[in-house]
Coordinates of C-alpha atoms and ligand atoms in Angstrom, one line a residue:
Chain H
M1 CA -2.3 -3.3 1.5
C2 CA -1.6 -0.1 3.2
L3 CA -5.0 0.0 4.5
A4 CA -5.1 0.7 8.2
V5 CA -8.2 1.4 10.7
P6 CA -8.8 3.0 13.9
A7 CA -9.0 1.0 17.2
K8 CA -9.1 1.6 20.9
I9 CA -6.7 0.1 23.4
V10 CA -8.6 -1.6 26.0
K11 CA -5.8 -3.5 27.5
L12 CA -2.2 -3.2 27.8
D13 CA 0.5 -5.8 28.6
G14 CA 4.1 -4.5 27.3
P15 CA 4.1 -4.3 23.7
N16 CA 0.9 -6.4 23.3
A17 CA -2.3 -4.6 23.4
T18 CA -6.0 -5.7 23.2
V19 CA -7.8 -3.4 20.9
E20 CA -11.5 -2.7 19.8
V21 CA -12.0 -2.0 16.4
R22 CA -15.7 -1.4 15.2
G23 CA -17.0 -3.5 18.5
L24 CA -14.7 -6.3 17.8
T25 CA -11.7 -7.3 20.1
R26 CA -8.4 -8.3 18.7
T27 CA -4.9 -8.1 20.0
A28 CA -2.3 -5.6 18.6
N29 CA 1.3 -4.8 19.0
V30 CA 1.9 -1.3 20.3
A31 CA 5.7 -0.9 20.1
F32 CA 5.9 1.9 17.7
I33 CA 3.8 3.9 19.8
D34 CA 5.1 6.5 22.1
D35 CA 3.4 5.9 25.7
P36 CA 0.5 4.1 24.8
A37 CA -2.3 4.0 27.4
V38 CA -5.7 2.1 28.0
G39 CA -8.3 4.6 26.3
D40 CA -5.9 5.4 23.6
F41 CA -7.2 5.6 19.7
V42 CA -4.6 4.1 17.6
L43 CA -4.3 3.7 13.5
L44 CA -4.0 -0.1 12.9
H45 CA -2.3 -1.5 10.0
A46 CA -1.2 -5.6 9.9
G47 CA -1.8 -5.8 13.7
F48 CA 0.5 -3.0 14.9
A49 CA -0.4 0.4 16.0
I50 CA 1.4 2.9 13.6
R51 CA -0.1 5.9 14.9
K52 CA -1.7 7.4 18.1
W53 CA -4.9 9.6 17.3
S54 CA -6.2 12.1 19.4
A55 CA -10.2 12.3 20.2
E56 CA -10.4 15.1 17.7
D57 CA -9.0 12.8 15.2
V58 CA -11.2 10.2 15.6
A59 CA -14.0 12.7 15.7
E60 CA -13.1 13.8 12.3
F61 CA -12.7 10.4 11.0
D62 CA -16.3 9.5 12.4
R63 CA -17.7 12.5 10.8
I64 CA -16.1 11.8 7.4
M65 CA -17.5 8.3 7.3
K66 CA -20.8 9.5 8.1
E67 CA -20.6 12.0 5.1
V68 CA -19.7 9.1 3.2
E69 CA -22.4 6.9 4.5
E70 CA -25.2 9.4 4.1
A71 CA -23.9 10.2 0.4
A72 CA -24.1 6.4 -0.3
A73 CA -27.5 6.1 1.0
E74 CA -28.6 9.3 -1.2
C75 CA -27.3 7.6 -4.0
D76 CA -29.3 4.3 -3.2
Q77 CA -32.5 6.0 -2.5
E78 CA -31.9 7.9 -6.0
E79 CA -31.3 4.3 -7.5
K80 CA -34.4 3.0 -6.3
P81 CA -37.7 3.1 -8.7
Chain J
M1 CA -14.7 23.8 3.4
S2 CA -17.6 21.5 2.2
F3 CA -17.1 18.5 -0.3
S4 CA -19.1 20.4 -2.9
S5 CA -17.0 23.6 -2.5
T6 CA -13.9 21.9 -2.9
L7 CA -15.1 20.7 -5.9
L8 CA -16.0 24.1 -7.1
S9 CA -12.7 25.5 -6.2
M10 CA -11.2 22.9 -8.2
S11 CA -12.9 23.8 -11.2
S12 CA -12.0 27.7 -10.9
L13 CA -8.2 26.6 -10.3
M14 CA -8.7 24.6 -13.3
R15 CA -10.1 27.3 -15.4
E16 CA -7.1 29.9 -14.0
L17 CA -4.7 27.1 -15.2
G18 CA -6.1 26.5 -18.4
R19 CA -4.5 23.2 -19.2
P20 CA -4.9 19.9 -18.5
V21 CA -3.4 18.7 -15.5
K22 CA -2.4 15.0 -14.4
I23 CA -2.1 14.1 -10.7
M24 CA -0.5 10.7 -9.8
E25 CA -1.6 8.4 -6.8
I26 CA 0.9 5.8 -5.7
C27 CA -1.3 4.2 -3.1
G28 CA -3.6 1.3 -4.2
T29 CA -5.8 2.2 -1.6
H30 CA -6.5 5.6 -3.2
T31 CA -6.5 4.1 -6.6
M32 CA -9.7 1.9 -5.1
A33 CA -11.2 5.0 -3.1
A34 CA -11.4 7.3 -6.0
F35 CA -13.4 4.7 -8.0
R36 CA -15.5 3.6 -5.5
S37 CA -16.5 7.1 -4.0
G38 CA -17.1 8.3 -7.6
L39 CA -14.7 11.0 -7.2
R40 CA -13.1 10.4 -10.7
T41 CA -16.4 11.0 -12.2
L42 CA -17.0 14.5 -10.2
M43 CA -13.6 15.9 -11.1
P44 CA -13.3 18.9 -13.4
K45 CA -12.8 18.4 -17.3
G46 CA -9.1 18.4 -17.9
L47 CA -8.1 17.0 -14.6
S48 CA -7.1 13.6 -14.7
L49 CA -5.8 11.0 -12.0
L50 CA -3.3 8.5 -13.1
S51 CA -2.4 5.5 -11.0
G52 CA 1.4 4.7 -10.2
P53 CA 3.0 1.8 -8.5
G54 CA 1.3 2.0 -5.4
C55 CA 0.2 -1.5 -5.0
P56 CA 2.7 -3.6 -3.7
V57 CA 1.4 -7.0 -5.0
C58 CA 1.4 -5.5 -8.5
V59 CA 5.1 -4.4 -8.3
T60 CA 6.4 -7.7 -7.3
H61 CA 7.9 -9.5 -10.0
D62 CA 6.7 -13.3 -11.0
G63 CA 10.3 -14.3 -9.9
Y64 CA 9.7 -13.7 -6.4
V65 CA 6.4 -15.8 -6.5
D66 CA 8.2 -18.5 -8.0
Q67 CA 10.5 -18.5 -5.1
A68 CA 7.8 -18.7 -2.7
I69 CA 6.1 -21.5 -4.3
A70 CA 9.5 -23.3 -4.2
L71 CA 9.9 -22.8 -0.7
A72 CA 6.2 -23.7 0.0
H73 CA 6.7 -27.3 -1.8
R74 CA 9.9 -28.0 0.5
P75 CA 8.4 -30.5 3.0
D76 CA 9.7 -28.7 5.9
V77 CA 8.4 -25.3 5.3
T78 CA 5.2 -23.3 5.5
V79 CA 4.8 -20.2 3.6
A80 CA 3.1 -17.7 5.7
T81 CA 1.5 -14.5 3.6
F82 CA -0.9 -11.7 3.6
G83 CA -3.9 -12.8 1.5
D84 CA -3.2 -10.4 -1.5
M85 CA -0.5 -12.4 -2.7
L86 CA -2.2 -15.8 -2.9
R87 CA -3.4 -15.2 -6.6
V88 CA -0.6 -13.3 -8.1
P89 CA 0.8 -15.2 -11.2
G90 CA 4.2 -16.4 -11.2
S91 CA 5.5 -17.7 -14.1
E92 CA 3.8 -21.1 -14.2
Q93 CA 1.2 -20.9 -11.6
S94 CA 0.4 -18.8 -8.5
L95 CA 0.6 -19.7 -4.8
E96 CA -3.2 -20.5 -4.7
Q97 CA -2.6 -23.0 -7.3
A98 CA 0.5 -24.3 -5.7
R99 CA -1.4 -24.6 -2.3
A100 CA -4.2 -26.9 -4.2
E101 CA -1.5 -29.1 -5.4
G102 CA -0.3 -29.7 -1.7
A103 CA 2.3 -26.8 -1.0
S104 CA 1.9 -25.5 2.4
V105 CA 0.5 -22.0 2.4
R106 CA -1.1 -20.3 5.2
V107 CA -2.8 -16.9 4.9
V108 CA -2.2 -14.7 8.1
Y109 CA -3.5 -11.3 8.9
S110 CA -0.3 -10.0 10.5
P111 CA 3.3 -11.1 10.9
L112 CA 2.7 -11.7 14.3
D113 CA 0.8 -14.7 13.3
A114 CA 3.7 -16.0 11.3
L115 CA 5.8 -15.4 14.4
Q116 CA 3.3 -17.5 16.7
M117 CA 3.3 -20.1 14.3
A118 CA 7.3 -20.5 14.5
R119 CA 6.9 -20.5 18.1
E120 CA 4.1 -23.3 18.2
Q121 CA 5.7 -25.3 15.5
P122 CA 9.5 -25.7 16.2
Q123 CA 10.0 -28.5 13.8
R124 CA 8.8 -26.4 10.8
K125 CA 10.3 -23.5 9.1
I126 CA 7.9 -20.4 8.9
V127 CA 8.8 -18.6 6.1
F128 CA 6.7 -15.2 6.0
L129 CA 6.5 -13.3 2.5
G130 CA 7.8 -9.8 3.1
V131 CA 6.1 -7.7 0.2
G132 CA 4.6 -4.2 0.6
F133 CA 6.0 -0.5 1.4
E134 CA 7.1 1.2 4.3
T135 CA 4.0 1.1 6.2
T136 CA 4.2 -2.9 6.2
A137 CA 7.8 -3.1 6.4
P138 CA 8.3 -2.1 10.2
T139 CA 5.9 -4.7 11.3
I140 CA 8.0 -7.5 9.6
G141 CA 11.0 -6.0 10.8
W142 CA 9.7 -6.0 14.2
T143 CA 9.0 -10.0 14.1
I144 CA 12.6 -10.3 12.9
L145 CA 14.2 -8.5 15.9
Q146 CA 11.6 -10.4 17.7
A147 CA 12.6 -13.7 16.8
A148 CA 16.2 -13.0 16.9
Q149 CA 15.8 -12.2 20.5
E150 CA 13.7 -15.0 21.4
K151 CA 16.1 -17.4 19.4
L152 CA 13.2 -18.7 17.0
S153 CA 15.7 -19.9 14.4
N154 CA 12.6 -21.5 12.5
Y155 CA 11.2 -17.7 11.6
R156 CA 12.3 -16.3 8.3
V157 CA 11.3 -13.8 5.9
L158 CA 11.4 -14.0 2.1
C159 CA 12.0 -9.9 1.7
A160 CA 11.0 -7.8 -1.2
H161 CA 10.2 -4.7 0.5
K162 CA 10.3 -1.9 -1.5
T163 CA 10.4 1.9 -0.8
I164 CA 8.4 4.6 -2.5
P165 CA 10.6 7.8 -2.7
N166 CA 12.9 6.4 -4.9
A167 CA 10.2 4.9 -7.1
M168 CA 8.9 8.1 -7.6
E169 CA 12.0 9.9 -8.9
A170 CA 12.7 6.9 -11.2
L171 CA 9.4 7.7 -12.6
L172 CA 9.9 11.3 -13.1
S173 CA 13.6 11.1 -14.2
S174 CA 12.7 8.4 -17.0
G175 CA 10.8 11.4 -18.7
E176 CA 8.0 8.8 -19.8
V177 CA 5.1 10.3 -18.1
K178 CA 4.4 14.0 -17.5
V179 CA 2.9 14.3 -13.8
D180 CA 1.8 17.8 -12.7
G181 CA 1.5 16.6 -9.1
F182 CA 1.9 13.6 -6.6
M183 CA -1.1 12.5 -4.3
C184 CA 1.4 11.1 -2.0
P185 CA 0.5 7.8 -0.1
G186 CA -1.2 8.2 3.5
H187 CA 0.0 5.4 5.7
V188 CA 3.4 5.1 4.1
S189 CA 4.0 8.8 5.0
A190 CA 2.6 8.2 8.4
I191 CA 6.0 6.0 8.7
I192 CA 8.6 7.9 6.6
G193 CA 7.0 11.5 7.4
S194 CA 6.4 13.9 4.3
N195 CA 10.0 15.2 4.8
A196 CA 10.9 12.2 2.5
Y197 CA 9.7 13.8 -0.5
E198 CA 10.9 17.3 0.0
F199 CA 13.8 16.3 -2.9
I200 CA 10.7 16.0 -5.7
P201 CA 9.5 20.0 -5.4
R202 CA 13.1 20.8 -5.1
K203 CA 14.6 18.7 -7.7
H204 CA 11.6 18.7 -10.4
G205 CA 9.3 21.1 -9.6
V206 CA 6.4 19.2 -9.0
P207 CA 4.0 19.5 -6.1
C208 CA 3.5 16.7 -3.3
V209 CA 0.6 16.5 -1.1
V210 CA 0.0 13.7 1.4
A211 CA -3.6 12.4 1.2
G212 CA -6.0 10.7 3.6
F213 CA -8.3 8.0 2.1
E214 CA -12.0 9.5 2.3
P215 CA -13.3 11.3 -0.7
S216 CA -13.0 14.8 0.9
D217 CA -9.6 14.0 1.9
M218 CA -8.6 13.1 -1.8
A219 CA -10.6 16.1 -3.4
I220 CA -9.0 18.6 -0.9
T221 CA -5.6 16.9 -1.9
M222 CA -6.4 17.5 -5.3
E223 CA -7.4 21.2 -4.7
M224 CA -4.3 21.9 -2.7
I225 CA -1.9 20.5 -5.9
L226 CA -4.1 22.7 -8.2
R227 CA -3.6 25.7 -5.9
Q228 CA 0.4 25.1 -5.7
L229 CA 0.3 24.9 -9.6
T230 CA -1.3 28.3 -10.0
E231 CA 0.9 29.9 -7.5
K232 CA 3.7 28.3 -9.2
C233 CA 5.0 27.3 -5.9
P234 CA 5.7 23.8 -5.6
R235 CA 6.2 22.1 -2.3
V236 CA 5.4 19.5 0.2
E237 CA 2.1 19.8 1.9
I238 CA 0.3 17.3 4.4
Q239 CA -3.5 16.9 3.8
Y240 CA -3.9 13.8 5.8
Q241 CA -3.0 15.6 9.0
R242 CA -4.7 13.2 11.1
A243 CA -2.1 10.7 10.7
V244 CA 0.9 12.4 9.2
T245 CA 3.6 14.5 10.3
R246 CA 6.9 15.8 8.7
E247 CA 9.1 13.6 10.6
G248 CA 7.0 10.3 10.4
N249 CA 7.0 7.6 13.2
A250 CA 10.4 7.7 14.6
K251 CA 10.1 4.1 16.5
A252 CA 8.9 2.3 13.4
Q253 CA 11.8 4.1 11.4
E254 CA 14.4 2.9 14.0
T255 CA 12.9 -0.6 13.2
L256 CA 13.5 -0.2 10.1
K257 CA 17.2 0.8 10.1
R258 CA 17.8 -2.0 12.7
A259 CA 16.3 -5.0 10.6
F260 CA 17.0 -4.0 7.2
V261 CA 19.6 -2.4 4.7
E262 CA 18.8 -0.5 1.7
C263 CA 19.2 -2.3 -1.7
D264 CA 18.6 -2.0 -5.2
A265 CA 15.2 -3.6 -6.3
E266 CA 13.5 -5.1 -9.2
W267 CA 9.9 -3.7 -9.5
R268 CA 7.2 -5.3 -11.9
G269 CA 7.2 -2.8 -15.2
L270 CA 9.9 -0.3 -13.6
G271 CA 12.9 -2.5 -13.9
T272 CA 15.6 -2.3 -11.3
I273 CA 15.3 0.9 -9.1
P274 CA 18.4 1.7 -7.2
A275 CA 18.0 1.9 -3.7
S276 CA 14.4 1.1 -3.6
G277 CA 14.2 -2.0 -1.6
L278 CA 14.7 -3.4 1.6
A279 CA 17.0 -6.3 2.3
I280 CA 17.5 -8.1 5.9
A281 CA 20.5 -6.9 7.7
S282 CA 23.6 -9.0 8.1
K283 CA 23.3 -9.5 11.6
Y284 CA 19.9 -10.9 11.1
A285 CA 21.0 -13.2 8.4
A286 CA 19.8 -16.4 10.1
H287 CA 16.1 -15.2 9.5
D288 CA 16.5 -14.6 5.7
A289 CA 14.7 -17.0 4.0
A290 CA 16.7 -16.9 0.7
P291 CA 19.3 -19.1 1.5
L292 CA 16.5 -22.0 1.7
L293 CA 16.1 -21.6 -2.2
A294 CA 19.6 -23.3 -2.5
G295 CA 19.4 -26.1 -5.0
L296 CA 15.5 -25.6 -5.5
P297 CA 14.2 -25.8 -9.1
L298 CA 12.9 -22.5 -10.0
P299 CA 10.5 -22.3 -13.3
A300 CA 12.3 -20.4 -16.3
A301 CA 10.9 -16.8 -16.9
K302 CA 7.4 -16.9 -18.5
K303 CA 7.0 -16.3 -22.2
H304 CA 5.2 -12.8 -22.9
T305 CA 1.8 -13.3 -22.2
G306 CA 0.8 -9.8 -23.9
C307 CA 0.1 -8.2 -20.3
R308 CA 0.9 -4.3 -20.3
C309 CA 1.0 -4.4 -16.5
G310 CA 4.4 -2.6 -16.9
E311 CA 2.9 0.3 -18.7
V312 CA -0.3 0.6 -16.2
L313 CA 2.0 0.6 -13.3
R314 CA 4.3 3.4 -14.8
G315 CA 1.0 5.5 -15.7
V316 CA 1.9 5.3 -19.2
I317 CA -1.4 3.7 -20.5
T318 CA -5.0 3.1 -18.7
P319 CA -6.1 -0.4 -18.4
P320 CA -8.6 -0.2 -21.2
E321 CA -5.7 0.4 -23.6
C322 CA -4.6 -3.1 -22.8
P323 CA -6.0 -5.5 -25.7
L324 CA -6.5 -8.1 -23.1
F325 CA -8.6 -5.9 -20.5
R326 CA -11.9 -7.1 -20.1
K327 CA -11.5 -9.8 -22.9
R328 CA -8.8 -12.5 -22.1
C329 CA -8.2 -10.7 -18.7
T330 CA -10.8 -10.2 -16.0
P331 CA -10.6 -10.8 -12.2
A332 CA -11.6 -14.4 -12.6
T333 CA -9.2 -15.2 -15.1
P334 CA -6.5 -12.6 -14.7
V335 CA -3.6 -12.6 -16.9
G336 CA -1.4 -9.9 -15.0
A337 CA -0.9 -9.0 -11.5
C338 CA -2.8 -5.5 -11.6
M339 CA -6.1 -7.5 -12.1
V340 CA -5.3 -9.9 -9.3
S341 CA -4.8 -7.5 -6.4
S342 CA -7.8 -6.0 -4.8
E343 CA -6.1 -2.6 -5.4
G344 CA -4.7 -3.2 -8.8
T345 CA -5.6 -0.3 -11.2
C346 CA -6.6 -3.0 -13.9
A347 CA -9.0 -4.5 -11.2
A348 CA -10.3 -1.1 -10.3
Y349 CA -11.2 -0.1 -13.8
Y350 CA -12.7 -3.2 -14.5
K351 CA -15.1 -3.2 -11.3
Y352 CA -15.8 0.5 -11.2
A353 CA -14.9 2.2 -14.8
A354 CA -17.9 2.5 -17.3
I355 CA -17.6 0.1 -20.0
K356 CA -16.2 1.5 -23.2
P357 CA -16.8 -0.5 -26.3
Ligands
SF4_1 S1 -5.8 -5.8 -18.3 FE1 -4.7 -7.7 -17.4 S2 -3.4 -8.0 -19.3 FE2 -4.0 -6.0 -19.4 S3 -2.2 -4.8 -18.2 FE3 -4.1 -5.1 -17.1 S4 -3.6 -7.3 -15.8 FE4 -2.0 -7.0 -17.6

């Protein structure tokens, strides 16, 4: 239940933001974030941004996800007869 | 450090320690991630990963589900909930079964959706099921403050929020399970900050490391805990630096403080733990759904089903030790909450652990 996903702020209107999550657009609340700005990456939980991410954080996340995906692909390869 | 060198380092630290080590995670997402990624099978011999009471749905007691169902049957109420709660068994039925019988239950992705329902349907009372730990509670707290500001008197919350650090304290002081280290929940800690765990190494001498959710995050976390054990220097560390600071999220904490007050809370399997729950602050009593329960019939507590969820949640047994596991209790026919929730320990074992006769 405590799952959170990275999202990018594309529009802001007070505490309400439009964010992009893996290519999809959705609304989010950014009341818990200091100085939110368009272009910021945030960690999204239950429709709320709970933490701002730096560009390095996002790059690290992408790198880890890539590693995981590659490892999964290797496993799939091995499973094939 | 690469993933494989972390695993090697874990093995050499285990050799140095020369004894079995039990690490407990307290987050349903960690439970699932450890299984799904295969991390459990890669861990050195002697190192085990126990699941604690980290699935909010699983630790919610039957009586709460009964209350939610009773409210959903009121003709003037719609119950809005995160999807995870839908199939959790109450004393007689689940919210999903109640919905099939005509109770008004709506699954939402965010409490903001429930707040919007309250705006759009002023003639109905919208009751949001406030279940979850410190990650989720501020989001619901925010909707309570917002409803008060907008004078949306038809928005209410049935509050059963729980907080993690005092549950860890209760587990340790019971002495029932020996835990050598805690893998602390990543997103709960993003809100409360790692300082919230400082009392654990100080009082109990048990290392605490806040972990991210990728396999490499979790492996590095275990390595950090093993290193603390070899150094005999238990402390609080943050592996998940991408999301967690020592202080946490000040704005979310402020929302928690305004919307809620600390209370004792009943945990499935752990009983009542002092100061481990959140109740709606008296200033916002108009948004508390509990008074709507007055006069509603509630079923008698369920007779014993044989479910051993309580012991699973305390880390005393693993699911395969429950006689009902994989027999009477499966995800299609769950007997207890730990088999229902996608983050439940029994569901994780069912899905991923090798079948042992
Ligand atoms: S396997 Fe089923 S009955 Fe046994 S403890 Fe888990 S949820 Fe309860």
